[in-house]
PDB file of C-alpha atoms and ligand atoms in Angstrom:
ATOM      1  CA  UNK A   1       0.651 -14.368 -15.153  1.00 89.00           C
ATOM      2  CA  UNK A   2      -0.721 -11.971 -13.855  1.00 98.00           C
ATOM      3  CA  UNK A   3       0.634  -7.957 -14.037  1.00 98.00           C
ATOM      4  CA  UNK A   4       0.941  -6.403 -10.895  1.00 99.00           C
ATOM      5  CA  UNK A   5       1.732  -2.770  -9.793  1.00 99.00           C
ATOM      6  CA  UNK A   6       3.657  -2.206  -6.370  1.00 99.00           C
ATOM      7  CA  UNK A   7       4.116   1.186  -5.320  1.00 98.00           C
ATOM      8  CA  UNK A   8       7.001   2.446  -2.854  1.00 98.00           C
ATOM      9  CA  UNK A   9       8.887  -1.066  -4.192  1.00 96.00           C
ATOM     10  CA  UNK A  10      12.519   0.157  -3.854  1.00 98.00           C
ATOM     11  CA  UNK A  11      13.246  -1.036  -0.535  1.00 98.00           C
ATOM     12  CA  UNK A  12      11.403  -3.448   2.219  1.00 98.00           C
ATOM     13  CA  UNK A  13       7.911  -5.022   2.139  1.00 98.00           C
ATOM     14  CA  UNK A  14       7.160  -3.190  -1.573  1.00 98.00           C
ATOM     15  CA  UNK A  15      11.113  -5.303  -2.817  1.00 98.00           C
ATOM     16  CA  UNK A  16       9.845  -8.631  -1.018  1.00 98.00           C
ATOM     17  CA  UNK A  17       6.451  -8.614  -3.277  1.00 98.00           C
ATOM     18  CA  UNK A  18       8.178  -7.508  -6.234  1.00 98.00           C
ATOM     19  CA  UNK A  19      10.908 -10.216  -5.966  1.00 98.00           C
ATOM     20  CA  UNK A  20       8.638 -13.115  -5.429  1.00 98.00           C
ATOM     21  CA  UNK A  21       6.112 -12.233  -7.403  1.00 98.00           C
ATOM     22  CA  UNK A  22       8.753 -11.796 -10.102  1.00 98.00           C
ATOM     23  CA  UNK A  23       9.997 -15.239  -9.261  1.00 98.00           C
ATOM     24  CA  UNK A  24       6.987 -17.268  -9.458  1.00 98.00           C
ATOM     25  CA  UNK A  25       6.777 -15.775 -13.144  1.00 98.00           C
ATOM     26  CA  UNK A  26       3.852 -12.770 -12.584  1.00 98.00           C
ATOM     27  CA  UNK A  27       4.684  -9.625 -15.069  1.00 98.00           C
ATOM     28  CA  UNK A  28       5.655  -6.859 -12.313  1.00 98.00           C
ATOM     29  CA  UNK A  29       5.768  -2.683 -12.608  1.00 98.00           C
ATOM     30  CA  UNK A  30       7.270  -1.456  -9.743  1.00 98.00           C
ATOM     31  CA  UNK A  31       6.098   1.892  -9.380  1.00 98.00           C
ATOM     32  CA  UNK A  32       9.335   3.758  -6.859  1.00 98.00           C
ATOM     33  CA  UNK A  33      11.000   6.837  -6.720  1.00 98.00           C
ATOM     34  CA  UNK A  34      14.648   6.264  -7.692  1.00 98.00           C
ATOM     35  CA  UNK A  35      15.455   2.802  -7.582  1.00 98.00           C
ATOM     36  CA  UNK A  36      17.727   0.654  -5.725  1.00 98.00           C
ATOM     37  CA  UNK A  37      20.149  -1.781  -6.686  1.00 98.00           C
ATOM     38  CA  UNK A  38      18.395  -4.313  -5.701  1.00 98.00           C
ATOM     39  CA  UNK A  39      15.350  -3.043  -7.205  1.00 98.00           C
ATOM     40  CA  UNK A  40      17.048  -2.667 -10.212  1.00 98.00           C
ATOM     41  CA  UNK A  41      19.061  -5.802 -10.319  1.00 98.00           C
ATOM     42  CA  UNK A  42      15.003  -7.640 -10.284  1.00 98.00           C
ATOM     43  CA  UNK A  43      14.641  -7.097 -14.462  1.00 97.00           C
ATOM     44  CA  UNK A  44      10.954  -5.873 -13.876  1.00 98.00           C
ATOM     45  CA  UNK A  45       9.516  -3.135 -15.784  1.00 98.00           C
ATOM     46  CA  UNK A  46      10.584   0.259 -13.374  1.00 98.00           C
ATOM     47  CA  UNK A  47       8.737   3.609 -13.031  1.00 98.00           C
ATOM     48  CA  UNK A  48      10.730   6.229 -11.398  1.00 98.00           C
ATOM     49  CA  UNK A  49      10.629   9.173  -9.933  1.00 98.00           C
ATOM     50  CA  UNK A  50       6.789   8.908  -9.177  1.00 98.00           C
ATOM     51  CA  UNK A  51       6.087  10.315  -5.732  1.00 98.00           C
ATOM     52  CA  UNK A  52       3.154   9.350  -4.431  1.00 98.00           C
ATOM     53  CA  UNK A  53       1.326  11.934  -2.827  1.00 98.00           C
ATOM     54  CA  UNK A  54       2.808  14.486  -5.926  1.00 98.00           C
ATOM     55  CA  UNK A  55      -0.084  15.262  -7.833  1.00 98.00           C
ATOM     56  CA  UNK A  56       1.943  15.859 -11.656  1.00 98.00           C
ATOM     57  CA  UNK A  57       4.313  12.785 -10.761  1.00 96.00           C
ATOM     58  CA  UNK A  58       0.947  10.324 -10.705  1.00 98.00           C
ATOM     59  CA  UNK A  59      -0.617  11.910 -13.885  1.00 98.00           C
ATOM     60  CA  UNK A  60       2.554  10.854 -15.090  1.00 98.00           C
ATOM     61  CA  UNK A  61       2.493   7.737 -14.391  1.00 98.00           C
ATOM     62  CA  UNK A  62      -1.052   7.070 -15.655  1.00 98.00           C
ATOM     63  CA  UNK A  63       0.033   8.267 -19.166  1.00 98.00           C
ATOM     64  CA  UNK A  64       2.985   5.644 -19.111  1.00 98.00           C
ATOM     65  CA  UNK A  65       0.962   3.211 -18.045  1.00 98.00           C
ATOM     66  CA  UNK A  66      -2.154   4.071 -20.559  1.00 98.00           C
ATOM     67  CA  UNK A  67      -3.850   0.652 -22.358  1.00 97.00           C
ATOM     68  CA  UNK A  68      -1.973  -1.100 -20.013  1.00 98.00           C
ATOM     69  CA  UNK A  69      -4.405  -3.984 -17.649  1.00 98.00           C
ATOM     70  CA  UNK A  70      -3.736  -4.229 -15.006  1.00 98.00           C
ATOM     71  CA  UNK A  71      -4.605  -7.608 -12.701  1.00 98.00           C
ATOM     72  CA  UNK A  72      -3.552  -6.382  -9.616  1.00 99.00           C
ATOM     73  CA  UNK A  73      -2.343  -2.522  -8.379  1.00 99.00           C
ATOM     74  CA  UNK A  74      -0.541  -2.685  -4.844  1.00 99.00           C
ATOM     75  CA  UNK A  75      -0.860   0.679  -3.382  1.00 99.00           C
ATOM     76  CA  UNK A  76       2.395  -0.257  -0.636  1.00 98.00           C
ATOM     77  CA  UNK A  77       4.509   3.539  -0.107  1.00 99.00           C
ATOM     78  CA  UNK A  78       3.751   4.561   3.122  1.00 98.00           C
ATOM     79  CA  UNK A  79       5.793   6.833   5.501  1.00 98.00           C
ATOM     80  CA  UNK A  80       5.859   6.787   9.459  1.00 98.00           C
ATOM     81  CA  UNK A  81       6.877   9.306  11.154  1.00 98.00           C
ATOM     82  CA  UNK A  82       7.181   8.998  15.734  1.00 97.00           C
ATOM     83  CA  UNK A  83       5.107  11.754  17.356  1.00 97.00           C
ATOM     84  CA  UNK A  84       4.826  12.147  21.034  1.00 96.00           C
ATOM     85  CA  UNK A  85       2.406  14.141  22.472  1.00 98.00           C
ATOM     86  CA  UNK A  86       3.180  17.807  23.344  1.00 98.00           C
ATOM     87  CA  UNK A  87       5.334  18.241  20.839  1.00 98.00           C
ATOM     88  CA  UNK A  88       3.359  17.365  17.637  1.00 98.00           C
ATOM     89  CA  UNK A  89       5.093  18.765  14.569  1.00 98.00           C
ATOM     90  CA  UNK A  90       0.770  19.475  12.505  1.00 98.00           C
ATOM     91  CA  UNK A  91       3.427  19.397   9.198  1.00 98.00           C
ATOM     92  CA  UNK A  92       3.754  15.440  10.096  1.00 98.00           C
ATOM     93  CA  UNK A  93       0.388  14.943  10.640  1.00 98.00           C
ATOM     94  CA  UNK A  94      -0.539  16.339   7.011  1.00 98.00           C
ATOM     95  CA  UNK A  95       3.133  14.684   5.601  1.00 98.00           C
ATOM     96  CA  UNK A  96       1.266  11.025   6.417  1.00 98.00           C
ATOM     97  CA  UNK A  97      -2.067  12.015   5.814  1.00 98.00           C
ATOM     98  CA  UNK A  98      -0.879  13.460   2.417  1.00 98.00           C
ATOM     99  CA  UNK A  99       1.415   9.789   1.897  1.00 98.00           C
ATOM    100  CA  UNK A 100      -0.595   7.297   3.418  1.00 99.00           C
ATOM    101  CA  UNK A 101      -4.045   8.162   2.802  1.00 99.00           C
ATOM    102  CA  UNK A 102      -4.570  10.455  -0.033  1.00 98.00           C
ATOM    103  CA  UNK A 103      -1.626   9.083  -2.344  1.00 98.00           C
ATOM    104  CA  UNK A 104      -3.467   5.159  -2.388  1.00 99.00           C
ATOM    105  CA  UNK A 105      -6.450   7.473  -3.692  1.00 98.00           C
ATOM    106  CA  UNK A 106      -4.556   9.515  -5.842  1.00 98.00           C
ATOM    107  CA  UNK A 107      -3.243   6.000  -7.701  1.00 99.00           C
ATOM    108  CA  UNK A 108      -6.101   4.072  -7.491  1.00 98.00           C
ATOM    109  CA  UNK A 109      -8.072   7.071  -8.798  1.00 98.00           C
ATOM    110  CA  UNK A 110      -5.650   8.147 -12.051  1.00 98.00           C
ATOM    111  CA  UNK A 111      -5.447   3.954 -12.698  1.00 98.00           C
ATOM    112  CA  UNK A 112      -8.878   3.586 -12.660  1.00 98.00           C
ATOM    113  CA  UNK A 113      -9.090   3.093 -16.536  1.00 98.00           C
ATOM    114  CA  UNK A 114      -6.275   0.005 -15.694  1.00 98.00           C
ATOM    115  CA  UNK A 115      -8.778  -2.001 -13.932  1.00 98.00           C
ATOM    116  CA  UNK A 116     -11.161  -4.131 -15.389  1.00 98.00           C
ATOM    117  CA  UNK A 117     -13.700  -7.506 -14.347  1.00 98.00           C
ATOM    118  CA  UNK A 118     -11.641  -9.443 -12.218  1.00 98.00           C
ATOM    119  CA  UNK A 119      -8.666  -6.848 -11.277  1.00 98.00           C
ATOM    120  CA  UNK A 120      -7.528  -6.350  -7.323  1.00 99.00           C
ATOM    121  CA  UNK A 121      -7.115  -3.193  -5.761  1.00 99.00           C
ATOM    122  CA  UNK A 122      -4.766  -3.979  -2.632  1.00 99.00           C
ATOM    123  CA  UNK A 123      -4.484  -1.263  -0.120  1.00 98.00           C
ATOM    124  CA  UNK A 124      -1.393  -1.902   2.405  1.00 99.00           C
ATOM    125  CA  UNK A 125      -2.464  -0.378   5.700  1.00 98.00           C
ATOM    126  CA  UNK A 126      -2.222  -1.433   9.296  1.00 98.00           C
ATOM    127  CA  UNK A 127      -3.827  -2.304  12.530  1.00 98.00           C
ATOM    128  CA  UNK A 128      -2.773   0.481  13.704  1.00 98.00           C
ATOM    129  CA  UNK A 129      -5.040   2.360  11.861  1.00 98.00           C
ATOM    130  CA  UNK A 130      -7.904   0.102  13.859  1.00 98.00           C
ATOM    131  CA  UNK A 131     -10.107   2.063  16.072  1.00 98.00           C
ATOM    132  CA  UNK A 132     -11.505  -1.126  17.774  1.00 98.00           C
ATOM    133  CA  UNK A 133      -7.567  -3.256  17.793  1.00 97.00           C
ATOM    134  CA  UNK A 134      -5.979   0.443  19.681  1.00 98.00           C
ATOM    135  CA  UNK A 135      -4.632  -0.511  23.063  1.00 97.00           C
ATOM    136  CA  UNK A 136      -2.251   1.496  23.792  1.00 97.00           C
ATOM    137  CA  UNK A 137      -2.473   4.468  21.636  1.00 98.00           C
ATOM    138  CA  UNK A 138      -0.011   7.028  20.378  1.00 97.00           C
ATOM    139  CA  UNK A 139       1.267   7.020  16.480  1.00 98.00           C
ATOM    140  CA  UNK A 140      -1.166  10.800  16.450  1.00 98.00           C
ATOM    141  CA  UNK A 141      -0.280  10.768  13.200  1.00 98.00           C
ATOM    142  CA  UNK A 142       0.601   7.767  11.476  1.00 98.00           C
ATOM    143  CA  UNK A 143      -2.592   5.820  13.167  1.00 98.00           C
ATOM    144  CA  UNK A 144      -5.070   8.729  11.673  1.00 98.00           C
ATOM    145  CA  UNK A 145      -3.444   8.064   8.697  1.00 98.00           C
ATOM    146  CA  UNK A 146      -3.864   4.891   8.410  1.00 98.00           C
ATOM    147  CA  UNK A 147      -7.597   5.028   9.718  1.00 98.00           C
ATOM    148  CA  UNK A 148      -8.261   7.229   7.287  1.00 99.00           C
ATOM    149  CA  UNK A 149      -7.330   5.225   4.426  1.00 99.00           C
ATOM    150  CA  UNK A 150      -9.006   2.018   5.631  1.00 98.00           C
ATOM    151  CA  UNK A 151     -11.762   4.620   5.156  1.00 98.00           C
ATOM    152  CA  UNK A 152     -11.200   5.526   1.520  1.00 99.00           C
ATOM    153  CA  UNK A 153     -10.489   1.879   0.624  1.00 98.00           C
ATOM    154  CA  UNK A 154     -13.931   1.322   1.874  1.00 98.00           C
ATOM    155  CA  UNK A 155     -15.020   3.868  -0.054  1.00 98.00           C
ATOM    156  CA  UNK A 156     -12.800   2.469  -2.940  1.00 98.00           C
ATOM    157  CA  UNK A 157     -14.752  -0.645  -2.696  1.00 98.00           C
ATOM    158  CA  UNK A 158     -18.147   0.788  -3.541  1.00 98.00           C
ATOM    159  CA  UNK A 159     -16.974   2.884  -6.061  1.00 98.00           C
ATOM    160  CA  UNK A 160     -15.528  -0.917  -8.076  1.00 98.00           C
ATOM    161  CA  UNK A 161     -17.982  -3.443  -7.203  1.00 98.00           C
ATOM    162  CA  UNK A 162     -20.300  -2.867 -10.349  1.00 98.00           C
ATOM    163  CA  UNK A 163     -16.811  -2.847 -12.890  1.00 98.00           C
ATOM    164  CA  UNK A 164     -15.950  -6.305 -10.528  1.00 98.00           C
ATOM    165  CA  UNK A 165     -13.030  -5.114  -8.728  1.00 99.00           C
ATOM    166  CA  UNK A 166     -12.239  -6.234  -5.604  1.00 99.00           C
ATOM    167  CA  UNK A 167     -10.690  -3.983  -2.710  1.00 99.00           C
ATOM    168  CA  UNK A 168      -8.063  -5.748   0.236  1.00 98.00           C
ATOM    169  CA  UNK A 169      -7.375  -3.534   3.135  1.00 99.00           C
ATOM    170  CA  UNK A 170      -3.602  -6.004   4.824  1.00 99.00           C
ATOM    171  CA  UNK A 171      -2.091  -5.571   7.194  1.00 98.00           C
ATOM    172  CA  UNK A 172       1.641  -6.674   6.629  1.00 98.00           C
ATOM    173  CA  UNK A 173       2.529  -7.177  10.140  1.00 98.00           C
ATOM    174  CA  UNK A 174       4.957  -5.246  12.223  1.00 98.00           C
ATOM    175  CA  UNK A 175       8.093  -6.537   9.597  1.00 98.00           C
ATOM    176  CA  UNK A 176      11.681  -5.270   9.891  1.00 98.00           C
ATOM    177  CA  UNK A 177      12.460  -2.378   7.831  1.00 98.00           C
ATOM    178  CA  UNK A 178      13.685   0.757   8.202  1.00 98.00           C
ATOM    179  CA  UNK A 179      10.516   2.245   8.653  1.00 98.00           C
ATOM    180  CA  UNK A 180      10.732  -0.066  12.138  1.00 98.00           C
ATOM    181  CA  UNK A 181      14.056   0.078  12.985  1.00 97.00           C
ATOM    182  CA  UNK A 182      14.274  -3.698  11.807  1.00 97.00           C
ATOM    183  CA  UNK A 183      12.044  -4.555  14.929  1.00 98.00           C
ATOM    184  CA  UNK A 184       9.526  -7.921  12.924  1.00 98.00           C
ATOM    185  CA  UNK A 185       9.309 -11.050  11.206  1.00 98.00           C
ATOM    186  CA  UNK A 186      11.506 -10.897   8.293  1.00 98.00           C
ATOM    187  CA  UNK A 187       9.718  -8.909   5.476  1.00 98.00           C
ATOM    188  CA  UNK A 188      10.345 -12.351   3.357  1.00 98.00           C
ATOM    189  CA  UNK A 189       7.363 -13.807   5.678  1.00 98.00           C
ATOM    190  CA  UNK A 190       5.700 -10.729   5.357  1.00 98.00           C
ATOM    191  CA  UNK A 191       5.442 -10.713   1.654  1.00 98.00           C
ATOM    192  CA  UNK A 192       4.352 -14.284   1.163  1.00 98.00           C
ATOM    193  CA  UNK A 193       0.879 -13.456   3.446  1.00 98.00           C
ATOM    194  CA  UNK A 194       0.393 -11.296   1.851  1.00 99.00           C
ATOM    195  CA  UNK A 195       0.366 -12.406  -1.203  1.00 98.00           C
ATOM    196  CA  UNK A 196      -1.714 -15.709  -0.137  1.00 98.00           C
ATOM    197  CA  UNK A 197      -4.040 -12.923   1.164  1.00 98.00           C
ATOM    198  CA  UNK A 198      -4.003 -11.063  -2.713  1.00 98.00           C
ATOM    199  CA  UNK A 199      -4.213 -15.090  -3.981  1.00 98.00           C
ATOM    200  CA  UNK A 200      -7.537 -15.147  -2.261  1.00 98.00           C
ATOM    201  CA  UNK A 201      -9.780 -11.795  -2.819  1.00 98.00           C
ATOM    202  CA  UNK A 202     -12.634 -12.024  -4.868  1.00 98.00           C
ATOM    203  CA  UNK A 203     -15.440 -10.139  -5.640  1.00 98.00           C
ATOM    204  CA  UNK A 204     -16.978 -11.721  -2.655  1.00 98.00           C
ATOM    205  CA  UNK A 205     -14.994 -10.982  -0.032  1.00 98.00           C
ATOM    206  CA  UNK A 206     -14.283  -7.024  -1.160  1.00 98.00           C
ATOM    207  CA  UNK A 207     -13.778  -4.484   1.052  1.00 98.00           C
ATOM    208  CA  UNK A 208     -12.501  -6.598   3.644  1.00 98.00           C
ATOM    209  CA  UNK A 209     -10.055  -5.582   6.714  1.00 98.00           C
ATOM    210  CA  UNK A 210      -7.503  -8.667   6.758  1.00 98.00           C
ATOM    211  CA  UNK A 211      -4.015  -9.442   9.103  1.00 98.00           C
ATOM    212  CA  UNK A 212      -0.996 -11.488   6.626  1.00 98.00           C
ATOM    213  CA  UNK A 213      -1.358 -14.518   8.337  1.00 98.00           C
ATOM    214  CA  UNK A 214      -5.634 -14.041   7.536  1.00 98.00           C
ATOM    215  CA  UNK A 215      -7.820 -13.597   9.629  1.00 98.00           C
ATOM    216  CA  UNK A 216      -9.716 -10.680   9.707  1.00 98.00           C
ATOM    217  CA  UNK A 217      -9.430  -7.351  11.864  1.00 98.00           C
ATOM    218  CA  UNK A 218     -11.859  -4.985  13.244  1.00 98.00           C
ATOM    219  CA  UNK A 219     -12.704  -1.565  12.628  1.00 98.00           C
TER     220      UNK A 219
HETATM  221  N1  NAP B 301       6.880  -2.627   9.211  1.00 77.16           N
HETATM  222  C1  NAP B 301       5.670  -2.465   9.292  1.00 77.16           C
HETATM  223  O1  NAP B 301       6.104  -3.029  10.222  1.00 77.16           O
HETATM  224  C2  NAP B 301       4.741  -1.712   9.395  1.00 77.16           C
HETATM  225  C3  NAP B 301       3.227  -2.219   9.675  1.00 77.16           C
HETATM  226  C4  NAP B 301       2.246  -2.098   9.135  1.00 77.16           C
HETATM  227  C5  NAP B 301       2.124  -1.805   7.966  1.00 77.16           C
HETATM  228  N2  NAP B 301       3.139  -1.120   7.070  1.00 77.16           N
HETATM  229  C6  NAP B 301       3.035  -0.709   6.002  1.00 77.16           C
HETATM  230  O2  NAP B 301       3.778  -0.860   5.014  1.00 77.16           O
HETATM  231  C7  NAP B 301       4.479  -0.470   3.529  1.00 77.16           C
HETATM  232  C8  NAP B 301       5.546   0.027   3.635  1.00 77.16           C
HETATM  233  O3  NAP B 301       6.431  -0.582   4.649  1.00 77.16           O
HETATM  234  P1  NAP B 301       7.730  -0.626   4.836  1.00 77.16           P
HETATM  235  O4  NAP B 301       8.261  -1.585   6.214  1.00 77.16           O
HETATM  236  O5  NAP B 301       8.350  -1.519   4.137  1.00 77.16           O
HETATM  237  O6  NAP B 301       8.711   0.393   5.242  1.00 77.16           O
HETATM  238  P2  NAP B 301       9.631   1.425   4.769  1.00 77.16           P
HETATM  239  O7  NAP B 301      10.806   0.181   4.260  1.00 77.16           O
HETATM  240  O8  NAP B 301       9.715   2.806   4.682  1.00 77.16           O
HETATM  241  O9  NAP B 301       9.543   1.623   2.540  1.00 77.16           O
HETATM  242  C9  NAP B 301       8.543   2.712   2.631  1.00 77.16           C
HETATM  243  C10 NAP B 301       8.082   2.679   0.929  1.00 77.16           C
HETATM  244  O10 NAP B 301       7.310   3.953   0.250  1.00 77.16           O
HETATM  245  C11 NAP B 301       8.035   4.360  -0.387  1.00 77.16           C
HETATM  246  N3  NAP B 301       7.025   5.602  -0.090  1.00 77.16           N
HETATM  247  C12 NAP B 301       7.355   6.829   1.077  1.00 77.16           C
HETATM  248  N4  NAP B 301       7.148   8.148   0.956  1.00 77.16           N
HETATM  249  C13 NAP B 301       6.413   7.869  -0.374  1.00 77.16           C
HETATM  250  C14 NAP B 301       5.991   8.683  -1.700  1.00 77.16           C
HETATM  251  N5  NAP B 301       6.161   9.979  -1.598  1.00 77.16           N
HETATM  252  N6  NAP B 301       5.746   8.319  -3.064  1.00 77.16           N
HETATM  253  C15 NAP B 301       7.116   6.943  -2.896  1.00 77.16           C
HETATM  254  N7  NAP B 301       7.074   6.099  -2.413  1.00 77.16           N
HETATM  255  C16 NAP B 301       7.219   6.708  -1.084  1.00 77.16           C
HETATM  256  C17 NAP B 301       9.631   4.696   0.423  1.00 77.16           C
HETATM  257  O11 NAP B 301      10.131   4.932  -1.204  1.00 77.16           O
HETATM  258  P3  NAP B 301      11.201   6.128  -0.983  1.00 77.16           P
HETATM  259  O12 NAP B 301      12.690   4.544  -0.458  1.00 77.16           O
HETATM  260  O13 NAP B 301      11.916   6.424  -2.052  1.00 77.16           O
HETATM  261  O14 NAP B 301      11.945   6.577   0.835  1.00 77.16           O
HETATM  262  C18 NAP B 301       9.447   3.457   0.811  1.00 77.16           C
HETATM  263  O15 NAP B 301      10.235   2.375  -0.693  1.00 77.16           O
HETATM  264  C19 NAP B 301       3.731   1.033   4.211  1.00 77.16           C
HETATM  265  O16 NAP B 301       2.339   1.899   3.944  1.00 77.16           O
HETATM  266  C20 NAP B 301       3.219   0.744   5.719  1.00 77.16           C
HETATM  267  O17 NAP B 301       3.009   2.093   6.306  1.00 77.16           O
HETATM  268  C21 NAP B 301       4.587  -1.697   7.185  1.00 77.16           C
END
């Protein structure tokens, strides 16, 4: 049984990860701003009122977790604000950067003492953060925030390697959640793939950027 913390788990992919990990017997700590009825019904430990882009709430999260070892830390919380070249809202761009790029760094830094040799640090990124895979453009703010988090995650890989903590950067696929207006594969299928990737991660493969289906993505 592993102790797994998941951010942004009140809906979407995070909720499915929590559901499936709890069902297989893991000890899941759900972190969110406000718990949904579905999340409250899971019967897992919840830490609410945590905005990953807010310094004070992440400090509060770290205090609540003092002395608890996390086997897996899943940085899942994220936002997508659609933009169009010509009418880009730069505040929206900055908000995405604060949540999608700085959020995982802020949480991982605050919880660094909760990770031990053998722990796994997961960043739910997106293949749209890949420069090599950018064949269509658009989504300036979202793409750039995910490219930034990929760089941050690579730094985290170097940071944590001496301690034996492995890092994975994962793309869940196009998943039918609120973020995508319900387009794509089911969150259930996406979560199954992500859990497989988390299980397969080792210190030898630390730092990889994988699709939930198991293949590596270009940077
Ligand atoms: N769906 C896809 O096709 C897809 C593809 C590639 C990558 N991803 C990534 O997968 C992750 C999960 O996405 P999803 O599809 O499940 O989206 P979602 O259904 O919109 O859920 C997003 C989650 O993130 C939380 N969140 C947003 N901003 C937050 C903040 N500042 N502090 C704390 N929590 C915050 C939301 O909480 P609230 O309810 O409080 O807003 C919600 O729980 C994201 O990182 C996303 O970028 C998704």
